[in-house]
Amino acid sequence: MDKLLVHGKGSLKGSINISGSKNASLPILAATLLTDDASIVRRVPDVSDTNYMLQILRALGAQVERSSGTVRVEPGEILPEAPYDLVRKMRASICVMGPIMARVGRAKISLPGGCVIGDRPVDLHVKAMQGLGAKVVMEGGDIILSAPKGLIGAEIDMRGKYGPTVLGTDNLMMAAVLAKGTTVINSAASEPEVVDLADFLISMGARIKGAGTRCIIIEGVDELKGIEHTVIPDRIEAGTFMAAAAMVGEGVTLKRVRKEHLEAASGKLLECGHLVEFNESGTEVRIFPGETPQGCDISTAPYPGFPTDMQAQFTALLAITPGISVVEDTIFPQRFMHCSEMKRMGADIKVDGGRAVVHGVASLSAAPVMASDLRASAALVLAALAAEGTTEINRLYHIDRGYEHIDEKLLQLGGAVERVPA
Ligand code: EPZ
């Protein structure tokens, strides 16, 4: 188990490439199961979550080869059971449910366990499969599904208590592409990762309209074929480095981004008084810290709103931005674990019922802190870069789940970080 030593009060300068999106890669890798042909997926980030997904695909019987960012999956015949040992490691494993049901007509998926960012139910995933005609029983910690006559298209509303569900929409879309007839997904998630999955499925031969809107219409087809695909850039990794660049940058350029996916993050940086400049094609962004930054309020929302996955990192930014900022997470109201750790570094943050009131302080100071989940750990890294002294961040495996070589990228930008065995 590694820890990260961050020597603070340095600055970041220069350019890095943003990796392929973790959250687009995971469902796309699951979607390779929808045919027995081989598919090739490029720019899959080398993070532990994508490795877990590849282990699950292998456990389901697929042949998997990985060579840096390129993954080749040849599923052949697949097994219908996703084992608990693997599923418990990653909640996103649930997105093999749709492809297994589409291919085999029955599935046994362990119920994913608890999660530190909040209660993460799977009722909408189950509702989606039931909507397509599957029978579902819960038994011994497993979700057992069967559709002996195959899945049948239907009109299904995927809105939950906190808005649309991303992986639920993905699961339904993946199940519906091989179902009989037409499926209409109302209140669908419209995140870029859902659109990337739809693009992957369409290239495989699926008939999908409306991805990226709240209503997706799918005409089932008899079979799909293997294809090659390059995943979209990771907008959350980009947003994380944008926040870092505003906090401690002296001109940082991020390459391989998509401007249209970064409107919410750049909007907030501009509102705080920082400078954000995209190149003409929108594939590179350069960030300079503003001279007189000021706090702003953030409320997370489904895309194109401000992403919950960037909330922690922007809270770190606001912790050292003059003024009072209010940060609200409407998607995961309990996702504020990073605040208690940042308070140990001198941040002035009060968390109450899904909202954090942040009084920007002049400076933070180093302290040993504990990463609690992926984005919380990223927030701690940003806070540590801005802090006085050397911060020790433990439980680094959280950050390794979703940030490809973050220490190397920070080093490339001149950050003083060291990965050491704990
Ligand atoms: C995806 O998770 C992302 N994961 C998460 O990113 C992200 O935080 C989340 O979407 C929201 O944007 C991947 O893409 C792999 P949801 P997902 O279903 O799809 C509730 C990260 O840091 N809900 O869209 O599992 C749920 O509790 C990760 O990279 C139900 O009520 O999230 C939440 O309040 C963490 N019932 C809301 O919907 C359900 O059956 C949105 O969650 C499912 C979800």
Short mmCIF file of C-alpha atoms and ligand atoms in Angstrom, two decimals:
data_model
loop_
_atom_site.label_atom_id
_atom_site.label_comp_id
_atom_site.label_asym_id
_atom_site.label_seq_id
_atom_site.Cartn_x
_atom_site.Cartn_y
_atom_site.Cartn_z
CA MET A 1 0.00 0.00 0.00
CA ASP A 2 1.56 3.30 -1.12
CA LYS A 3 1.29 6.76 0.31
CA LEU A 4 1.94 10.09 -1.34
CA LEU A 5 4.20 12.76 0.10
CA VAL A 6 3.30 16.17 -1.27
CA HIS A 7 5.75 18.98 -0.63
CA GLY A 8 3.51 22.02 -0.78
CA LYS A 9 3.82 25.65 -1.83
CA GLY A 10 5.48 24.76 -5.12
CA SER A 11 3.90 25.57 -8.44
CA LEU A 12 2.70 23.72 -11.53
CA LYS A 13 3.76 24.73 -15.01
CA GLY A 14 3.90 23.15 -18.46
CA SER A 15 1.62 20.67 -20.18
CA ILE A 16 0.28 17.14 -19.81
CA ASN A 17 -2.01 14.85 -21.78
CA ILE A 18 -5.35 13.96 -20.27
CA SER A 19 -6.05 10.21 -20.25
CA GLY A 20 -9.03 8.35 -21.65
CA SER A 21 -12.13 8.46 -19.49
CA LYS A 22 -12.40 5.85 -16.73
CA ASN A 23 -16.16 6.23 -16.52
CA ALA A 24 -16.59 5.83 -20.28
CA SER A 25 -14.18 2.86 -20.42
CA LEU A 26 -15.99 0.80 -17.78
CA PRO A 27 -19.39 0.43 -19.52
CA ILE A 28 -17.73 0.22 -22.94
CA LEU A 29 -15.59 -2.70 -21.75
CA ALA A 30 -18.77 -4.33 -20.42
CA ALA A 31 -20.45 -3.70 -23.79
CA THR A 32 -17.79 -5.75 -25.58
CA LEU A 33 -19.69 -8.75 -24.13
CA LEU A 34 -22.62 -8.03 -26.47
CA THR A 35 -21.05 -9.99 -29.31
CA ASP A 36 -18.89 -13.09 -29.47
CA ASP A 37 -16.54 -11.19 -31.83
CA ALA A 38 -13.37 -9.45 -30.68
CA SER A 39 -13.44 -5.69 -30.04
CA ILE A 40 -10.56 -3.30 -29.52
CA VAL A 41 -10.87 -0.36 -27.16
CA ARG A 42 -8.20 2.32 -27.18
CA ARG A 43 -7.16 4.92 -24.56
CA VAL A 44 -8.42 2.79 -21.70
CA PRO A 45 -6.69 4.38 -18.69
CA ASP A 46 -4.35 2.18 -16.69
CA VAL A 47 -6.18 2.51 -13.36
CA SER A 48 -7.31 -0.18 -10.97
CA ASP A 49 -11.02 0.19 -11.82
CA THR A 50 -10.42 -0.70 -15.48
CA ASN A 51 -8.25 -3.59 -14.29
CA TYR A 52 -11.11 -4.85 -12.10
CA MET A 53 -13.42 -4.68 -15.10
CA LEU A 54 -10.98 -6.72 -17.19
CA GLN A 55 -10.80 -9.31 -14.38
CA ILE A 56 -14.60 -9.53 -14.41
CA LEU A 57 -14.65 -9.98 -18.19
CA ARG A 58 -12.10 -12.81 -17.81
CA ALA A 59 -14.19 -14.38 -15.03
CA LEU A 60 -17.16 -14.29 -17.43
CA GLY A 61 -15.11 -16.29 -19.95
CA ALA A 62 -13.76 -13.57 -22.23
CA GLN A 63 -10.22 -13.56 -23.56
CA VAL A 64 -8.63 -10.25 -22.69
CA GLU A 65 -5.34 -8.74 -23.77
CA ARG A 66 -4.05 -5.37 -22.68
CA SER A 67 -1.12 -3.51 -24.10
CA SER A 68 -0.76 -0.06 -22.52
CA GLY A 69 -3.97 1.81 -23.37
CA THR A 70 -5.28 -0.70 -25.91
CA VAL A 71 -7.51 -3.51 -24.77
CA ARG A 72 -8.69 -6.40 -26.93
CA VAL A 73 -11.64 -8.39 -25.65
CA GLU A 74 -12.88 -11.56 -27.33
CA PRO A 75 -15.88 -12.77 -25.35
CA GLY A 76 -16.89 -15.93 -27.22
CA GLU A 77 -19.60 -17.69 -25.19
CA ILE A 78 -20.05 -15.95 -21.86
CA LEU A 79 -21.00 -17.17 -18.41
CA PRO A 80 -23.96 -15.58 -16.62
CA GLU A 81 -22.40 -15.14 -13.15
CA ALA A 82 -20.36 -12.18 -11.92
CA PRO A 83 -18.59 -13.36 -8.76
CA TYR A 84 -18.87 -11.44 -5.47
CA ASP A 85 -15.10 -11.43 -4.99
CA LEU A 86 -14.72 -9.12 -7.98
CA VAL A 87 -18.01 -7.22 -7.83
CA ARG A 88 -17.43 -6.12 -4.23
CA LYS A 89 -14.26 -4.31 -5.31
CA MET A 90 -16.07 -1.97 -7.69
CA ARG A 91 -19.68 -0.81 -7.79
CA ALA A 92 -19.46 -0.17 -11.53
CA SER A 93 -19.32 -3.98 -11.98
CA ILE A 94 -23.11 -3.76 -12.00
CA CYS A 95 -22.90 -2.65 -15.63
CA VAL A 96 -22.19 -6.19 -16.82
CA MET A 97 -25.82 -6.96 -15.92
CA GLY A 98 -27.30 -5.49 -19.10
CA PRO A 99 -24.89 -7.21 -21.52
CA ILE A 100 -25.17 -10.60 -19.75
CA MET A 101 -28.98 -10.41 -19.85
CA ALA A 102 -28.90 -9.44 -23.52
CA ARG A 103 -26.53 -12.28 -24.44
CA VAL A 104 -27.57 -15.11 -22.11
CA GLY A 105 -31.10 -14.22 -20.91
CA ARG A 106 -30.19 -14.93 -17.28
CA ALA A 107 -27.69 -13.49 -14.84
CA LYS A 108 -26.48 -13.71 -11.28
CA ILE A 109 -24.76 -10.55 -10.09
CA SER A 110 -23.68 -9.98 -6.52
CA LEU A 111 -25.24 -6.90 -4.96
CA PRO A 112 -22.49 -4.31 -4.69
CA GLY A 113 -21.77 -3.45 -1.05
CA GLY A 114 -21.65 -0.14 0.82
CA CYS A 115 -19.96 2.94 -0.48
CA VAL A 116 -18.35 5.82 1.34
CA ILE A 117 -19.82 8.50 -0.95
CA GLY A 118 -23.33 7.58 0.15
CA ASP A 119 -26.10 5.09 -0.11
CA ARG A 120 -25.89 3.74 -3.65
CA PRO A 121 -28.95 1.63 -4.36
CA VAL A 122 -29.41 -0.43 -7.54
CA ASP A 123 -33.21 -0.29 -7.63
CA LEU A 124 -33.23 1.56 -10.97
CA HIS A 125 -30.98 -1.08 -12.59
CA VAL A 126 -33.39 -3.74 -11.39
CA LYS A 127 -36.40 -1.69 -12.55
CA ALA A 128 -34.77 -1.43 -16.00
CA MET A 129 -34.38 -5.20 -16.35
CA GLN A 130 -37.91 -5.82 -15.03
CA GLY A 131 -39.19 -3.26 -17.51
CA LEU A 132 -37.70 -5.37 -20.32
CA GLY A 133 -39.55 -8.41 -18.96
CA ALA A 134 -36.89 -10.01 -16.74
CA LYS A 135 -37.90 -11.74 -13.51
CA VAL A 136 -35.72 -10.62 -10.62
CA VAL A 137 -35.18 -12.18 -7.20
CA MET A 138 -32.72 -11.23 -4.48
CA GLU A 139 -31.13 -14.20 -2.83
CA GLY A 140 -28.06 -14.61 -0.62
CA GLY A 141 -26.69 -11.19 -1.53
CA ASP A 142 -27.16 -11.81 -5.26
CA ILE A 143 -29.49 -10.35 -7.85
CA ILE A 144 -30.80 -13.28 -9.86
CA LEU A 145 -32.40 -12.39 -13.18
CA SER A 146 -34.05 -14.46 -15.86
CA ALA A 147 -35.86 -13.80 -19.11
CA PRO A 148 -36.45 -17.24 -20.62
CA LYS A 149 -38.29 -15.77 -23.62
CA GLY A 150 -35.72 -13.03 -24.11
CA LEU A 151 -35.92 -9.33 -23.33
CA ILE A 152 -38.74 -7.29 -24.84
CA GLY A 153 -38.54 -3.55 -25.57
CA ALA A 154 -40.64 -1.22 -23.40
CA GLU A 155 -40.99 2.39 -22.27
CA ILE A 156 -39.06 2.84 -19.00
CA ASP A 157 -38.49 5.90 -16.82
CA MET A 158 -35.05 5.93 -15.18
CA ARG A 159 -35.46 8.94 -12.90
CA GLY A 160 -34.52 8.31 -9.28
CA LYS A 161 -34.76 10.39 -6.12
CA TYR A 162 -31.58 12.30 -7.03
CA GLY A 163 -32.08 12.51 -10.77
CA PRO A 164 -31.19 10.19 -13.66
CA THR A 165 -28.79 7.30 -13.21
CA VAL A 166 -25.71 7.07 -15.41
CA LEU A 167 -24.85 3.36 -15.11
CA GLY A 168 -28.57 2.50 -14.90
CA THR A 169 -29.11 4.20 -18.27
CA ASP A 170 -26.03 2.35 -19.60
CA ASN A 171 -27.30 -0.99 -18.36
CA LEU A 172 -30.73 -0.47 -19.90
CA MET A 173 -29.26 0.70 -23.19
CA MET A 174 -26.95 -2.35 -23.35
CA ALA A 175 -29.80 -4.74 -22.57
CA ALA A 176 -32.20 -3.08 -25.01
CA VAL A 177 -29.92 -3.16 -28.07
CA LEU A 178 -30.53 -6.90 -28.46
CA ALA A 179 -34.13 -6.92 -27.08
CA LYS A 180 -37.14 -7.56 -29.31
CA GLY A 181 -38.81 -4.33 -30.46
CA THR A 182 -38.46 -0.75 -29.35
CA THR A 183 -37.26 0.58 -26.00
CA VAL A 184 -37.83 4.17 -24.93
CA ILE A 185 -35.70 5.36 -22.01
CA ASN A 186 -37.29 8.40 -20.39
CA SER A 187 -35.35 10.56 -17.91
CA ALA A 188 -32.17 9.06 -19.32
CA ALA A 189 -28.77 10.27 -18.14
CA SER A 190 -27.14 12.50 -20.77
CA GLU A 191 -23.53 12.44 -19.56
CA PRO A 192 -20.80 12.36 -22.26
CA GLU A 193 -19.87 8.86 -21.03
CA VAL A 194 -23.40 7.65 -21.90
CA VAL A 195 -23.00 9.18 -25.37
CA ASP A 196 -19.62 7.47 -25.81
CA LEU A 197 -21.19 4.13 -24.91
CA ALA A 198 -24.03 4.79 -27.37
CA ASP A 199 -21.47 5.61 -30.08
CA PHE A 200 -19.67 2.35 -29.33
CA LEU A 201 -22.95 0.40 -29.53
CA ILE A 202 -24.01 2.15 -32.75
CA SER A 203 -20.68 1.20 -34.35
CA MET A 204 -21.37 -2.39 -33.26
CA GLY A 205 -24.62 -2.23 -35.27
CA ALA A 206 -27.09 -1.08 -32.60
CA ARG A 207 -29.92 1.29 -33.51
CA ILE A 208 -29.96 4.08 -30.94
CA LYS A 209 -31.31 7.63 -31.21
CA GLY A 210 -31.27 10.47 -28.69
CA ALA A 211 -28.17 9.61 -26.62
CA GLY A 212 -27.11 12.83 -24.90
CA THR A 213 -30.75 13.84 -24.37
CA ARG A 214 -33.26 12.82 -21.71
CA CYS A 215 -35.02 10.41 -24.09
CA ILE A 216 -33.17 7.55 -25.77
CA ILE A 217 -34.93 5.34 -28.31
CA ILE A 218 -33.51 1.92 -29.16
CA GLU A 219 -34.69 -0.48 -31.87
CA GLY A 220 -33.51 -3.95 -30.95
CA VAL A 221 -31.38 -5.82 -33.52
CA ASP A 222 -30.61 -9.54 -33.82
CA GLU A 223 -26.86 -9.31 -33.43
CA LEU A 224 -23.92 -6.98 -33.03
CA LYS A 225 -20.36 -7.15 -34.32
CA GLY A 226 -16.93 -6.50 -32.81
CA ILE A 227 -15.40 -3.09 -33.52
CA GLU A 228 -12.56 -0.70 -32.69
CA HIS A 229 -13.20 2.39 -30.59
CA THR A 230 -11.24 5.17 -28.85
CA VAL A 231 -12.74 6.37 -25.57
CA ILE A 232 -13.34 10.06 -24.92
CA PRO A 233 -10.95 12.12 -22.76
CA ASP A 234 -11.52 12.01 -19.02
CA ARG A 235 -13.37 15.24 -18.22
CA ILE A 236 -13.08 14.61 -14.48
CA GLU A 237 -9.30 14.17 -14.63
CA ALA A 238 -9.16 17.35 -16.75
CA GLY A 239 -11.35 19.24 -14.24
CA THR A 240 -9.11 18.05 -11.41
CA PHE A 241 -5.99 19.41 -13.10
CA MET A 242 -7.85 22.62 -14.01
CA ALA A 243 -8.60 23.18 -10.32
CA ALA A 244 -4.95 22.39 -9.44
CA ALA A 245 -3.76 24.84 -12.08
CA ALA A 246 -5.98 27.57 -10.63
CA MET A 247 -4.72 26.84 -7.12
CA VAL A 248 -0.96 26.55 -7.67
CA GLY A 249 -0.37 26.97 -11.40
CA GLU A 250 1.82 29.35 -13.33
CA GLY A 251 0.31 28.49 -16.71
CA VAL A 252 -0.75 24.86 -17.17
CA THR A 253 -1.89 23.42 -20.49
CA LEU A 254 -4.02 20.28 -20.65
CA LYS A 255 -3.97 18.47 -23.98
CA ARG A 256 -6.45 15.95 -25.38
CA VAL A 257 -9.53 17.51 -23.79
CA ARG A 258 -12.98 18.28 -25.16
CA LYS A 259 -14.11 21.84 -24.54
CA GLU A 260 -17.81 20.94 -24.71
CA HIS A 261 -17.36 18.51 -21.79
CA LEU A 262 -15.65 21.09 -19.59
CA GLU A 263 -18.13 23.99 -19.67
CA ALA A 264 -19.25 23.52 -16.05
CA ALA A 265 -15.68 23.41 -14.69
CA SER A 266 -14.42 26.30 -16.80
CA GLY A 267 -17.55 28.33 -15.98
CA LYS A 268 -16.81 28.06 -12.25
CA LEU A 269 -13.11 28.87 -12.68
CA LEU A 270 -14.03 31.98 -14.68
CA GLU A 271 -16.61 32.95 -12.04
CA CYS A 272 -13.84 32.71 -9.41
CA GLY A 273 -11.71 35.07 -11.51
CA HIS A 274 -9.27 32.61 -13.08
CA LEU A 275 -8.26 32.56 -16.72
CA VAL A 276 -9.30 29.64 -18.92
CA GLU A 277 -8.33 29.62 -22.59
CA PHE A 278 -9.18 26.86 -25.07
CA ASN A 279 -7.48 26.49 -28.43
CA GLU A 280 -9.63 26.88 -31.51
CA SER A 281 -10.42 23.19 -31.85
CA GLY A 282 -11.30 22.93 -28.15
CA THR A 283 -8.78 20.12 -27.62
CA GLU A 284 -6.36 22.04 -25.38
CA VAL A 285 -6.99 24.28 -22.43
CA ARG A 286 -4.61 26.64 -20.67
CA ILE A 287 -5.31 27.85 -17.13
CA PHE A 288 -3.78 30.79 -15.28
CA PRO A 289 -4.70 31.70 -11.71
CA GLY A 290 -6.50 35.05 -11.48
CA GLU A 291 -4.90 37.90 -9.55
CA THR A 292 -7.87 38.56 -7.28
CA PRO A 293 -9.84 35.30 -7.06
CA GLN A 294 -13.13 35.20 -5.21
CA GLY A 295 -15.34 32.41 -3.91
CA CYS A 296 -18.41 31.12 -5.72
CA ASP A 297 -21.32 28.79 -5.02
CA ILE A 298 -21.50 25.34 -6.56
CA SER A 299 -24.42 22.98 -6.75
CA THR A 300 -23.85 19.64 -8.42
CA ALA A 301 -26.32 18.51 -11.06
CA PRO A 302 -26.60 15.95 -13.84
CA TYR A 303 -24.76 16.87 -17.06
CA PRO A 304 -24.42 19.60 -18.31
CA GLY A 305 -24.52 20.78 -14.68
CA PHE A 306 -21.53 20.77 -12.37
CA PRO A 307 -20.42 17.13 -11.87
CA THR A 308 -20.52 15.57 -8.41
CA ASP A 309 -17.20 13.93 -9.38
CA MET A 310 -15.52 17.37 -9.35
CA GLN A 311 -17.18 18.65 -6.19
CA ALA A 312 -14.38 17.62 -3.81
CA GLN A 313 -11.59 19.06 -5.96
CA PHE A 314 -13.39 22.41 -6.35
CA THR A 315 -14.08 22.46 -2.60
CA ALA A 316 -10.28 22.25 -2.16
CA LEU A 317 -9.90 25.21 -4.50
CA LEU A 318 -12.56 27.23 -2.65
CA ALA A 319 -10.90 26.38 0.69
CA ILE A 320 -8.05 28.77 -0.26
CA THR A 321 -10.13 31.27 -2.26
CA PRO A 322 -11.06 34.52 -0.47
CA GLY A 323 -14.73 34.86 0.44
CA ILE A 324 -17.52 32.53 1.47
CA SER A 325 -18.56 29.75 -0.90
CA VAL A 326 -21.42 27.31 -0.54
CA VAL A 327 -20.99 23.88 -2.10
CA GLU A 328 -24.02 21.64 -2.38
CA ASP A 329 -24.03 18.04 -3.61
CA THR A 330 -27.52 17.18 -4.79
CA ILE A 331 -26.51 13.81 -6.25
CA PHE A 332 -24.53 12.33 -3.37
CA PRO A 333 -25.45 14.53 -0.36
CA GLN A 334 -23.11 12.56 1.92
CA ARG A 335 -20.05 13.04 -0.30
CA PHE A 336 -18.14 15.41 2.01
CA MET A 337 -15.55 13.14 3.67
CA HIS A 338 -12.73 15.22 2.20
CA CYS A 339 -13.88 18.23 4.26
CA SER A 340 -12.98 16.73 7.63
CA GLU A 341 -9.51 15.85 6.32
CA MET A 342 -9.03 19.32 4.83
CA LYS A 343 -10.07 20.83 8.16
CA ARG A 344 -7.08 19.02 9.66
CA MET A 345 -5.00 21.07 7.22
CA GLY A 346 -6.52 24.32 8.45
CA ALA A 347 -9.49 24.68 6.08
CA ASP A 348 -12.55 26.46 7.47
CA ILE A 349 -15.48 24.33 6.26
CA LYS A 350 -18.80 23.56 7.91
CA VAL A 351 -20.73 20.63 6.49
CA ASP A 352 -24.43 20.37 7.12
CA GLY A 353 -27.00 18.23 5.32
CA GLY A 354 -25.55 17.94 1.82
CA ARG A 355 -23.96 21.42 1.89
CA ALA A 356 -20.55 22.74 2.83
CA VAL A 357 -20.03 26.37 3.76
CA VAL A 358 -16.43 27.21 2.94
CA HIS A 359 -14.65 30.29 4.32
CA GLY A 360 -11.55 30.69 2.20
CA VAL A 361 -8.37 30.82 4.32
CA ALA A 362 -5.09 32.50 3.44
CA SER A 363 -3.16 29.23 3.58
CA LEU A 364 -3.38 25.58 4.53
CA SER A 365 -0.77 23.64 6.46
CA ALA A 366 0.51 20.09 5.97
CA ALA A 367 -0.89 17.22 8.05
CA PRO A 368 -1.09 13.45 7.68
CA VAL A 369 -4.46 12.82 6.01
CA MET A 370 -6.45 9.81 4.91
CA ALA A 371 -7.96 9.36 1.45
CA SER A 372 -11.53 8.07 1.80
CA ASP A 373 -12.61 7.70 -1.83
CA LEU A 374 -11.37 8.50 -5.30
CA ARG A 375 -12.35 12.16 -5.69
CA ALA A 376 -11.80 12.95 -2.00
CA SER A 377 -8.19 11.79 -2.42
CA ALA A 378 -7.75 14.02 -5.45
CA ALA A 379 -9.05 16.95 -3.38
CA LEU A 380 -6.48 16.17 -0.68
CA VAL A 381 -3.67 16.14 -3.26
CA LEU A 382 -4.76 19.59 -4.47
CA ALA A 383 -5.02 20.94 -0.92
CA ALA A 384 -1.56 19.49 -0.17
CA LEU A 385 -0.01 21.15 -3.23
CA ALA A 386 -1.20 24.50 -1.89
CA ALA A 387 -0.30 23.84 1.76
CA GLU A 388 2.74 24.89 3.74
CA GLY A 389 4.96 21.86 4.46
CA THR A 390 4.85 18.18 3.50
CA THR A 391 1.50 16.41 3.55
CA GLU A 392 1.33 12.66 3.84
CA ILE A 393 -1.68 11.17 2.03
CA ASN A 394 -2.44 7.62 3.10
CA ARG A 395 -4.61 5.00 1.40
CA LEU A 396 -3.41 6.02 -2.02
CA TYR A 397 -5.14 3.03 -3.60
CA HIS A 398 -8.29 5.16 -3.71
CA ILE A 399 -6.67 7.60 -6.12
CA ASP A 400 -5.16 4.78 -8.18
CA ARG A 401 -8.69 3.57 -8.91
CA GLY A 402 -9.33 6.44 -11.26
CA TYR A 403 -6.32 8.69 -11.96
CA GLU A 404 -3.78 7.33 -14.40
CA HIS A 405 -0.24 7.96 -13.08
CA ILE A 406 -1.28 11.11 -11.18
CA ASP A 407 2.08 11.36 -9.42
CA GLU A 408 3.95 11.19 -12.73
CA LYS A 409 1.71 13.84 -14.28
CA LEU A 410 2.22 16.15 -11.31
CA LEU A 411 5.98 15.60 -11.51
CA GLN A 412 5.83 16.44 -15.22
CA LEU A 413 4.23 19.77 -14.23
CA GLY A 414 6.94 20.41 -11.66
CA GLY A 415 4.92 19.32 -8.61
CA ALA A 416 6.99 18.02 -5.70
CA VAL A 417 5.35 14.67 -4.99
CA GLU A 418 6.79 11.31 -3.97
CA ARG A 419 5.06 7.94 -3.97
CA VAL A 420 6.51 5.85 -1.16
CA PRO A 421 5.55 2.53 0.41
CA ALA A 422 3.38 3.11 3.50
C1 EPZ B 1 -21.65 7.16 -12.11
O1 EPZ B 1 -22.01 6.31 -11.06
C2 EPZ B 1 -20.16 7.38 -11.99
N1 EPZ B 1 -19.48 6.09 -12.07
C3 EPZ B 1 -19.85 8.06 -10.68
O2 EPZ B 1 -18.46 8.37 -10.68
C4 EPZ B 1 -20.62 9.38 -10.60
O3 EPZ B 1 -20.40 9.96 -9.33
C5 EPZ B 1 -22.11 9.13 -10.80
O4 EPZ B 1 -22.33 8.41 -12.04
C6 EPZ B 1 -22.93 10.40 -10.87
O5 EPZ B 1 -22.49 11.19 -11.92
C7 EPZ B 1 -19.22 5.55 -13.25
O6 EPZ B 1 -19.57 6.09 -14.30
C8 EPZ B 1 -18.46 4.30 -13.28
P1 EPZ B 1 -25.79 7.19 -10.66
P2 EPZ B 1 -23.48 5.67 -11.03
O7 EPZ B 1 -26.55 5.92 -10.79
O8 EPZ B 1 -23.99 5.52 -12.39
C9 EPZ B 1 -29.08 7.28 -7.31
C10 EPZ B 1 -16.30 8.54 -9.76
O9 EPZ B 1 -15.86 9.25 -8.82
N2 EPZ B 1 -29.45 5.92 -7.75
O10 EPZ B 1 -25.83 8.14 -11.81
O11 EPZ B 1 -23.43 4.48 -10.15
C11 EPZ B 1 -27.69 7.34 -6.70
O12 EPZ B 1 -27.70 6.95 -5.35
C12 EPZ B 1 -17.61 7.81 -9.67
O13 EPZ B 1 -15.67 8.36 -10.82
C13 EPZ B 1 -30.60 5.35 -7.27
O14 EPZ B 1 -31.34 5.96 -6.48
O15 EPZ B 1 -24.28 6.83 -10.32
C14 EPZ B 1 -27.34 8.80 -6.90
O16 EPZ B 1 -27.92 9.60 -5.90
C15 EPZ B 1 -18.14 7.68 -8.29
N3 EPZ B 1 -30.94 4.08 -7.68
C16 EPZ B 1 -27.99 9.13 -8.25
O17 EPZ B 1 -28.99 8.11 -8.46
C17 EPZ B 1 -30.16 3.39 -8.56
O18 EPZ B 1 -30.52 2.25 -8.90
C18 EPZ B 1 -27.04 9.13 -9.43
O19 EPZ B 1 -26.22 7.94 -9.36
C19 EPZ B 1 -28.99 3.99 -9.06
C20 EPZ B 1 -28.67 5.26 -8.64
#
